[in-house]
Amino acid sequence: KNEVEQSPQNLTAQEGEFITINCSYSVGISALHWLQQHPGGGIVSLFMLSSGKKKHGRLIATINIQEKHSSLHITASHPRDSAVYTCAVLGGGATNKLIFGTGTLLAVQP
Amino acid sequence: NAGVMQNPRHLVRRRGQEARLRCSPMKGHSHVYWYRQLPEEGLKFMVYLQKENIIDESGMPKERFSAEFPKEGPSILRIQQVVRGDSAAYFCASSSTNTQQFFGPGTRLTVL
């Protein structure tokens, strides 16, 4: 079992829909990242969370440390949101390495 | 403030050659991380460096791979005697202490 699990693995939505991607983890963490990667493109770090909720434009990320769960929401989705979204957790201790989820491939259709 | 820079963006090598990948962190960042993304797979941690020190290399293959982050200049990921299985996208990220990691555009290595 992976230390970081995401669901769904694939998601197709119609433009304008509200989208939720979930991330669960089994290890102790100091923070969690949400990353976006367009096909063949680079990686954009959308959020880093250690508690509560963050919002940036149409993107909202929440984390529940007790339940070891985070969600990424996209409101009023647009075809340009089509990308792979990956959550990655930052373990505690001296190492700052990220442990990545399996990614969610999102396709938003016009 | 320029972001994380990587070069080259694309690198083609023949089997047995050496590959050198460079990463310049964001200004003010002293922590560098290298990650590898194999075709059709997710990202995997390779190595974490601070200036002149390797902090965690638990994700580095034991042979042929090395990394450095000298006092001056970019961080270098070096792959000796490349094989086809080394073909992947290699991303570096940088941060200052305990902050968000910012990723470079990646180097796509193709081994012929």
PDB file of N, CA and C in Angstrom, chain A residues 33 35 37 40-48 90 94-98 100-101, chain B residues 31 33 35 37 43-45 48 55-56 58 91 98-101 103-105 108:
ATOM      1  N   HIS A  33       1.913  19.218  -0.056  1.00  0.00           N
ATOM      2  CA  HIS A  33       1.902  20.034  -1.275  1.00  0.00           C
ATOM      3  C   HIS A  33       0.834  19.519  -2.227  1.00  0.00           C
ATOM      4  N   LEU A  35       0.412  19.709  -6.353  1.00  0.00           N
ATOM      5  CA  LEU A  35       1.196  20.046  -7.539  1.00  0.00           C
ATOM      6  C   LEU A  35       0.340  19.871  -8.782  1.00  0.00           C
ATOM      7  N   GLN A  37       0.680  19.456 -13.099  1.00  0.00           N
ATOM      8  CA  GLN A  37       1.586  19.209 -14.213  1.00  0.00           C
ATOM      9  C   GLN A  37       0.773  19.024 -15.480  1.00  0.00           C
ATOM     10  N   GLY A  40       3.537  16.906 -20.667  1.00  0.00           N
ATOM     11  CA  GLY A  40       4.830  17.315 -21.194  1.00  0.00           C
ATOM     12  C   GLY A  40       5.378  18.579 -20.578  1.00  0.00           C
ATOM     13  N   GLY A  41       4.714  19.051 -19.554  1.00  0.00           N
ATOM     14  CA  GLY A  41       5.110  20.340 -18.972  1.00  0.00           C
ATOM     15  C   GLY A  41       5.817  20.210 -17.654  1.00  0.00           C
ATOM     16  N   GLY A  42       6.106  21.364 -17.092  1.00  0.00           N
ATOM     17  CA  GLY A  42       6.767  21.399 -15.799  1.00  0.00           C
ATOM     18  C   GLY A  42       5.785  21.221 -14.664  1.00  0.00           C
ATOM     19  N   ILE A  43       6.308  21.317 -13.476  1.00  0.00           N
ATOM     20  CA  ILE A  43       5.511  21.112 -12.269  1.00  0.00           C
ATOM     21  C   ILE A  43       5.318  22.451 -11.573  1.00  0.00           C
ATOM     22  N   VAL A  44       4.056  22.737 -11.288  1.00  0.00           N
ATOM     23  CA  VAL A  44       3.743  23.971 -10.572  1.00  0.00           C
ATOM     24  C   VAL A  44       3.280  23.595  -9.176  1.00  0.00           C
ATOM     25  N   SER A  45       3.885  24.208  -8.189  1.00  0.00           N
ATOM     26  CA  SER A  45       3.476  23.974  -6.815  1.00  0.00           C
ATOM     27  C   SER A  45       2.307  24.901  -6.506  1.00  0.00           C
ATOM     28  N   LEU A  46       1.112  24.311  -6.339  1.00  0.00           N
ATOM     29  CA  LEU A  46      -0.086  25.123  -6.145  1.00  0.00           C
ATOM     30  C   LEU A  46      -0.217  25.607  -4.702  1.00  0.00           C
ATOM     31  N   PHE A  47      -0.041  24.681  -3.770  1.00  0.00           N
ATOM     32  CA  PHE A  47      -0.208  24.999  -2.355  1.00  0.00           C
ATOM     33  C   PHE A  47       0.777  24.185  -1.531  1.00  0.00           C
ATOM     34  N   MET A  48       1.129  24.745  -0.380  1.00  0.00           N
ATOM     35  CA  MET A  48       1.726  23.962   0.695  1.00  0.00           C
ATOM     36  C   MET A  48       0.879  24.225   1.929  1.00  0.00           C
ATOM     37  N   LEU A  90       5.338  16.020   3.024  1.00  0.00           N
ATOM     38  CA  LEU A  90       6.668  16.314   3.522  1.00  0.00           C
ATOM     39  C   LEU A  90       6.789  15.665   4.890  1.00  0.00           C
ATOM     40  N   ALA A  94      14.791  15.461   9.705  1.00  0.00           N
ATOM     41  CA  ALA A  94      15.841  16.214   9.014  1.00  0.00           C
ATOM     42  C   ALA A  94      15.648  16.240   7.506  1.00  0.00           C
ATOM     43  N   THR A  95      15.014  15.203   6.974  1.00  0.00           N
ATOM     44  CA  THR A  95      14.876  15.179   5.529  1.00  0.00           C
ATOM     45  C   THR A  95      13.653  15.955   5.093  1.00  0.00           C
ATOM     46  N   ASN A  96      13.775  16.682   4.025  1.00  0.00           N
ATOM     47  CA  ASN A  96      12.663  17.433   3.472  1.00  0.00           C
ATOM     48  C   ASN A  96      12.111  16.776   2.221  1.00  0.00           C
ATOM     49  N   LYS A  97      12.361  15.488   2.064  1.00  0.00           N
ATOM     50  CA  LYS A  97      11.945  14.876   0.800  1.00  0.00           C
ATOM     51  C   LYS A  97      10.434  14.749   0.743  1.00  0.00           C
ATOM     52  N   LEU A  98       9.901  14.908  -0.466  1.00  0.00           N
ATOM     53  CA  LEU A  98       8.478  14.759  -0.702  1.00  0.00           C
ATOM     54  C   LEU A  98       8.170  13.312  -1.066  1.00  0.00           C
ATOM     55  N   PHE A 100       5.257  11.263  -2.951  1.00  0.00           N
ATOM     56  CA  PHE A 100       4.224  11.650  -3.896  1.00  0.00           C
ATOM     57  C   PHE A 100       3.078  10.648  -3.939  1.00  0.00           C
ATOM     58  N   GLY A 101       1.888  11.181  -4.165  1.00  0.00           N
ATOM     59  CA  GLY A 101       0.755  10.333  -4.492  1.00  0.00           C
ATOM     60  C   GLY A 101       0.848   9.889  -5.939  1.00  0.00           C
TER      61      GLY A 101
ATOM     62  N   HIS B  31      18.408  25.017  -0.349  1.00  0.00           N
ATOM     63  CA  HIS B  31      18.057  23.608  -0.334  1.00  0.00           C
ATOM     64  C   HIS B  31      17.657  23.202  -1.757  1.00  0.00           C
ATOM     65  N   TYR B  33      16.539  19.782  -4.257  1.00  0.00           N
ATOM     66  CA  TYR B  33      16.030  18.413  -4.296  1.00  0.00           C
ATOM     67  C   TYR B  33      15.993  17.974  -5.752  1.00  0.00           C
ATOM     68  N   TYR B  35      14.286  15.037  -8.293  1.00  0.00           N
ATOM     69  CA  TYR B  35      13.241  14.035  -8.427  1.00  0.00           C
ATOM     70  C   TYR B  35      13.281  13.467  -9.839  1.00  0.00           C
ATOM     71  N   GLN B  37      11.040  11.317 -12.842  1.00  0.00           N
ATOM     72  CA  GLN B  37       9.727  10.850 -13.295  1.00  0.00           C
ATOM     73  C   GLN B  37       9.962   9.952 -14.497  1.00  0.00           C
ATOM     74  N   LEU B  43       6.332  10.839  -9.724  1.00  0.00           N
ATOM     75  CA  LEU B  43       7.604  11.405  -9.291  1.00  0.00           C
ATOM     76  C   LEU B  43       8.174  10.610  -8.118  1.00  0.00           C
ATOM     77  N   LYS B  44       9.496  10.483  -8.130  1.00  0.00           N
ATOM     78  CA  LYS B  44      10.165   9.800  -7.027  1.00  0.00           C
ATOM     79  C   LYS B  44      11.343  10.657  -6.565  1.00  0.00           C
ATOM     80  N   PHE B  45      11.487  10.749  -5.258  1.00  0.00           N
ATOM     81  CA  PHE B  45      12.599  11.479  -4.678  1.00  0.00           C
ATOM     82  C   PHE B  45      13.920  10.785  -4.984  1.00  0.00           C
ATOM     83  N   TYR B  48      18.522  15.033  -1.666  1.00  0.00           N
ATOM     84  CA  TYR B  48      18.299  16.347  -1.066  1.00  0.00           C
ATOM     85  C   TYR B  48      19.652  16.889  -0.634  1.00  0.00           C
ATOM     86  N   ILE B  55      22.214  15.769   2.175  1.00  0.00           N
ATOM     87  CA  ILE B  55      21.475  15.532   3.420  1.00  0.00           C
ATOM     88  C   ILE B  55      20.781  14.161   3.381  1.00  0.00           C
ATOM     89  N   ASP B  56      20.231  13.821   2.238  1.00  0.00           N
ATOM     90  CA  ASP B  56      19.493  12.569   2.109  1.00  0.00           C
ATOM     91  C   ASP B  56      19.623  12.089   0.675  1.00  0.00           C
ATOM     92  N   SER B  58      18.721   8.836  -0.113  1.00  0.00           N
ATOM     93  CA  SER B  58      18.095   7.521  -0.023  1.00  0.00           C
ATOM     94  C   SER B  58      17.394   7.094  -1.310  1.00  0.00           C
ATOM     95  N   PHE B  91      13.495  16.417 -12.463  1.00  0.00           N
ATOM     96  CA  PHE B  91      13.091  17.728 -11.956  1.00  0.00           C
ATOM     97  C   PHE B  91      13.907  18.072 -10.727  1.00  0.00           C
ATOM     98  N   ASN B  98      12.346  24.814   5.556  1.00  0.00           N
ATOM     99  CA  ASN B  98      10.959  24.506   5.917  1.00  0.00           C
ATOM    100  C   ASN B  98       9.916  25.287   5.136  1.00  0.00           C
ATOM    101  N   THR B  99      10.219  25.605   3.905  1.00  0.00           N
ATOM    102  CA  THR B  99       9.231  26.326   3.109  1.00  0.00           C
ATOM    103  C   THR B  99       8.834  25.505   1.885  1.00  0.00           C
ATOM    104  N   GLN B 100       7.888  26.056   1.170  1.00  0.00           N
ATOM    105  CA  GLN B 100       7.382  25.397  -0.025  1.00  0.00           C
ATOM    106  C   GLN B 100       8.499  25.157  -1.024  1.00  0.00           C
ATOM    107  N   GLN B 101       8.449  23.994  -1.650  1.00  0.00           N
ATOM    108  CA  GLN B 101       9.417  23.678  -2.689  1.00  0.00           C
ATOM    109  C   GLN B 101       8.884  24.186  -4.028  1.00  0.00           C
ATOM    110  N   PHE B 103       9.506  24.096  -8.175  1.00  0.00           N
ATOM    111  CA  PHE B 103      10.102  23.178  -9.140  1.00  0.00           C
ATOM    112  C   PHE B 103      10.626  23.902 -10.372  1.00  0.00           C
ATOM    113  N   GLY B 104      11.683  23.336 -10.929  1.00  0.00           N
ATOM    114  CA  GLY B 104      12.177  23.788 -12.213  1.00  0.00           C
ATOM    115  C   GLY B 104      11.390  23.136 -13.345  1.00  0.00           C
ATOM    116  N   PRO B 105      11.686  23.520 -14.595  1.00  0.00           N
ATOM    117  CA  PRO B 105      10.940  22.998 -15.745  1.00  0.00           C
ATOM    118  C   PRO B 105      11.300  21.563 -16.117  1.00  0.00           C
ATOM    119  N   ARG B 108      14.501  16.603 -19.767  1.00  0.00           N
ATOM    120  CA  ARG B 108      14.041  15.330 -20.311  1.00  0.00           C
ATOM    121  C   ARG B 108      15.213  14.625 -20.973  1.00  0.00           C
TER     122      ARG B 108
END
